[in-house]
CSV table of C-alpha atoms in Angstrom, one decimal:
chain,number,residue,atom,x,y,z
A,1,GLU,CA,101.1,-13.8,-72.6
A,2,LEU,CA,102.6,-14.8,-75.8
A,3,ARG,CA,101.2,-17.9,-75.0
A,4,GLN,CA,98.2,-16.5,-74.8
A,5,LEU,CA,98.3,-14.2,-77.7
A,6,SER,CA,99.6,-16.8,-80.1
A,7,ARG,CA,96.8,-19.1,-79.3
A,8,GLY,CA,94.3,-16.6,-79.5
A,9,ALA,CA,94.9,-15.7,-83.0
A,10,LEU,CA,95.2,-18.2,-83.6
A,11,ALA,CA,92.0,-19.3,-82.9
A,12,GLU,CA,90.9,-15.3,-84.1
A,13,MET,CA,91.8,-17.1,-87.5
A,14,ARG,CA,90.0,-19.7,-87.4
A,15,THR,CA,86.9,-18.2,-86.3
A,16,LEU,CA,88.0,-16.0,-90.4
A,17,LEU,CA,88.6,-19.3,-92.1
A,18,LEU,CA,84.4,-19.3,-91.1
A,19,GLU,CA,83.5,-16.9,-92.1
A,20,LEU,CA,84.9,-17.2,-95.1
A,21,ARG,CA,83.4,-21.1,-95.5
A,22,PRO,CA,81.1,-21.1,-94.3
A,23,ALA,CA,80.3,-24.9,-94.6
A,24,ALA,CA,82.9,-25.4,-92.0
A,25,LEU,CA,80.3,-24.3,-90.0
A,26,MET,CA,78.2,-26.5,-90.1
A,27,GLU,CA,80.6,-29.0,-90.2
A,28,ALA,CA,81.8,-28.5,-86.9
A,29,ASP,CA,81.7,-29.2,-83.9
A,30,LEU,CA,79.7,-26.3,-82.0
A,31,ALA,CA,81.6,-27.5,-78.3
A,32,ASP,CA,84.3,-27.1,-80.8
A,33,LEU,CA,83.3,-23.6,-82.7
A,34,LEU,CA,83.0,-22.2,-78.4
A,35,ARG,CA,86.3,-22.7,-76.8
A,36,GLN,CA,87.6,-21.6,-80.5
A,37,LEU,CA,85.7,-18.5,-79.5
A,38,ALA,CA,86.6,-18.8,-76.3
A,39,GLU,CA,90.4,-18.5,-76.7
A,40,ALA,CA,89.6,-15.7,-79.7
A,41,ILE,CA,87.9,-13.4,-77.5
A,42,THR,CA,90.5,-14.8,-74.9
A,43,GLY,CA,93.5,-13.8,-76.7
A,44,ARG,CA,91.7,-10.7,-78.2
A,45,ALA,CA,90.7,-8.8,-75.5
A,46,GLY,CA,91.7,-10.0,-72.6
A,47,VAL,CA,88.9,-11.3,-71.0
A,48,GLU,CA,89.3,-14.6,-70.1
A,49,VAL,CA,86.6,-16.5,-71.6
A,50,VAL,CA,86.1,-20.6,-70.6
A,51,ALA,CA,84.0,-22.8,-72.4
A,52,GLN,CA,82.8,-25.3,-70.8
A,53,SER,CA,79.9,-29.0,-72.2
A,54,SER,CA,78.6,-31.3,-70.9
A,55,GLY,CA,76.1,-34.4,-73.4
A,56,LYS,CA,76.6,-34.9,-77.3
A,57,CYS,CA,73.4,-34.9,-80.1
A,58,LYS,CA,73.5,-33.2,-83.4
A,59,LEU,CA,71.2,-29.9,-84.0
A,60,PRO,CA,69.3,-29.7,-86.5
A,61,ASP,CA,71.7,-27.4,-88.5
A,62,ASP,CA,69.6,-24.3,-87.8
A,63,VAL,CA,69.5,-24.4,-84.0
A,64,HIS,CA,73.7,-24.7,-84.9
A,65,VAL,CA,74.1,-21.3,-86.8
A,66,ALA,CA,71.5,-20.1,-84.9
A,67,LEU,CA,73.0,-20.7,-80.4
A,68,TYR,CA,77.0,-20.2,-82.4
A,69,ARG,CA,75.8,-16.7,-83.2
A,70,ILE,CA,73.9,-15.9,-80.2
A,71,ALA,CA,77.0,-16.9,-78.0
A,72,GLN,CA,79.4,-14.7,-81.1
A,73,GLU,CA,77.1,-11.8,-80.3
A,74,ALA,CA,76.5,-12.7,-76.8
A,75,LEU,CA,81.3,-12.3,-76.5
A,76,ASN,CA,80.5,-9.3,-78.9
A,77,ASN,CA,79.1,-7.2,-75.5
A,78,ILE,CA,80.8,-8.6,-73.2
A,79,VAL,CA,83.7,-7.3,-75.3
A,80,LYS,CA,82.3,-4.6,-75.5
A,81,HIS,CA,80.0,-3.4,-72.8
A,82,ALA,CA,80.4,-5.3,-69.9
A,83,HIS,CA,83.8,-4.2,-68.7
A,84,ALA,CA,84.2,-8.1,-68.0
A,85,SER,CA,87.7,-9.6,-66.4
A,86,ARG,CA,85.9,-13.4,-67.3
A,87,ALA,CA,82.5,-14.9,-68.8
A,88,GLN,CA,81.7,-18.5,-69.1
A,89,ILE,CA,80.1,-20.5,-71.3
A,90,THR,CA,78.4,-23.4,-70.9
A,91,LEU,CA,76.6,-25.8,-73.7
A,92,GLN,CA,74.4,-28.5,-72.6
A,93,ARG,CA,73.3,-31.5,-75.3
A,94,THR,CA,70.5,-34.0,-75.0
A,95,PRO,CA,70.0,-37.0,-76.9
A,96,GLY,CA,66.4,-37.4,-78.2
A,97,ASP,CA,65.0,-40.5,-77.9
A,98,ARG,CA,68.2,-43.7,-79.3
A,99,GLY,CA,70.2,-40.3,-79.7
A,100,LEU,CA,67.5,-38.8,-82.5
A,101,ARG,CA,66.7,-35.1,-82.8
A,102,ASN,CA,62.7,-36.6,-81.6
A,103,GLY,CA,63.7,-35.7,-77.8
A,104,ALA,CA,66.8,-34.0,-78.7
A,105,GLU,CA,67.0,-30.6,-75.9
A,106,ALA,CA,70.2,-28.1,-75.6
A,107,GLU,CA,70.9,-25.7,-73.3
A,108,LEU,CA,73.8,-23.0,-73.9
A,109,THR,CA,74.3,-19.5,-71.5
A,110,ILE,CA,76.8,-17.0,-71.7
A,111,SER,CA,77.4,-15.2,-68.1
A,112,ASP,CA,80.7,-13.1,-67.5
A,113,ASP,CA,81.5,-10.7,-64.0
A,114,GLY,CA,80.5,-6.9,-66.2
A,115,ARG,CA,79.5,-4.9,-64.2
A,116,GLY,CA,75.8,-5.4,-65.3
A,117,PHE,CA,72.8,-3.3,-66.6
A,118,ASP,CA,69.1,-3.2,-66.4
A,119,PRO,CA,67.7,-4.5,-68.3
A,120,ASP,CA,64.4,-2.2,-68.1
A,121,ASP,CA,66.9,1.0,-69.4
A,122,ILE,CA,67.1,-1.3,-72.8
A,123,ALA,CA,65.4,-0.2,-75.6
A,124,PRO,CA,64.0,-3.7,-76.1
A,125,ASP,CA,65.4,-3.1,-80.5
A,126,HIS,CA,69.0,-2.4,-78.8
A,127,LEU,CA,71.4,-3.8,-81.5
A,128,GLY,CA,73.7,-7.1,-79.6
A,129,LEU,CA,70.6,-7.7,-77.4
A,130,GLY,CA,67.6,-6.7,-80.4
A,131,ILE,CA,69.8,-9.9,-82.3
A,132,ILE,CA,70.0,-11.8,-80.0
A,133,ARG,CA,66.1,-12.1,-79.3
A,134,GLU,CA,65.7,-12.3,-83.7
A,135,ARG,CA,67.9,-15.9,-82.9
A,136,ALA,CA,66.8,-17.8,-80.2
A,137,GLY,CA,63.2,-16.6,-81.6
A,138,ALA,CA,63.8,-18.3,-85.9
A,139,ILE,CA,64.2,-21.4,-83.7
A,140,GLY,CA,61.4,-21.4,-81.0
A,141,ALA,CA,64.1,-21.7,-77.9
A,142,ALA,CA,63.0,-19.1,-74.8
A,143,LEU,CA,65.7,-16.4,-74.3
A,144,SER,CA,66.4,-15.5,-70.6
A,145,ILE,CA,69.1,-12.3,-70.1
A,146,GLU,CA,68.9,-11.7,-66.2
A,147,SER,CA,71.7,-9.0,-64.8
A,148,ARG,CA,71.9,-6.0,-62.9
A,149,PRO,CA,74.2,-3.5,-62.5
A,150,GLY,CA,77.3,-4.4,-60.1
A,151,THR,CA,76.2,-8.3,-60.6
A,152,GLY,CA,78.0,-9.1,-64.1
A,153,THR,CA,75.0,-10.9,-66.8
A,154,ARG,CA,73.8,-14.0,-68.1
A,155,VAL,CA,72.1,-15.4,-70.9
A,156,LYS,CA,70.1,-18.6,-71.3
A,157,VAL,CA,69.2,-19.6,-74.7
A,158,THR,CA,67.1,-23.0,-73.7
A,159,TRP,CA,66.3,-25.1,-77.4
A,160,PRO,CA,63.4,-27.2,-76.6
A,161,GLY,CA,64.4,-29.4,-79.5
A,162,ASP,CA,61.7,-31.4,-82.2
A,163,SER,CA,59.6,-32.9,-80.9
A,164,GLY,CA,57.8,-35.5,-83.1
A,165,GLU,CA,61.0,-34.6,-86.0
A,166,GLN,CA,62.9,-37.3,-87.7
A,167,PRO,CA,66.1,-36.7,-88.3
């Protein structure tokens, strides 16, 4: 338990340092950032968060930051509202042609085993979900929020890539 608390505190400090130096956010690999967020939440809130990723490609800066911030907000919502014991972050990146951004795609999924909610009963301007919607919209990503009372929640963001744009 002490080891887990120490790891969580260290991850939390790294996250705070990123907030103080936003350029570091861009330099770090998104999968590493998501693992760090998972460790910080596990240590701080006691919710076991597992982060997994597959694929590797360079995402545009705005997409990189938006996906990180969406994961951050979704995890904050899990801690505040879900009463979950476990959550999972999955990042899938598909490189485009010849490894360039052209055609690259990314999918981020955050799910939990919490109490869930009825999405129809949540006001569209609900702060946490509103922030997630805005960030997904700003990068042209599709957003899906699936939940039912008693079944947990799944937030899925699919970024279709920059068709035709060169790095």
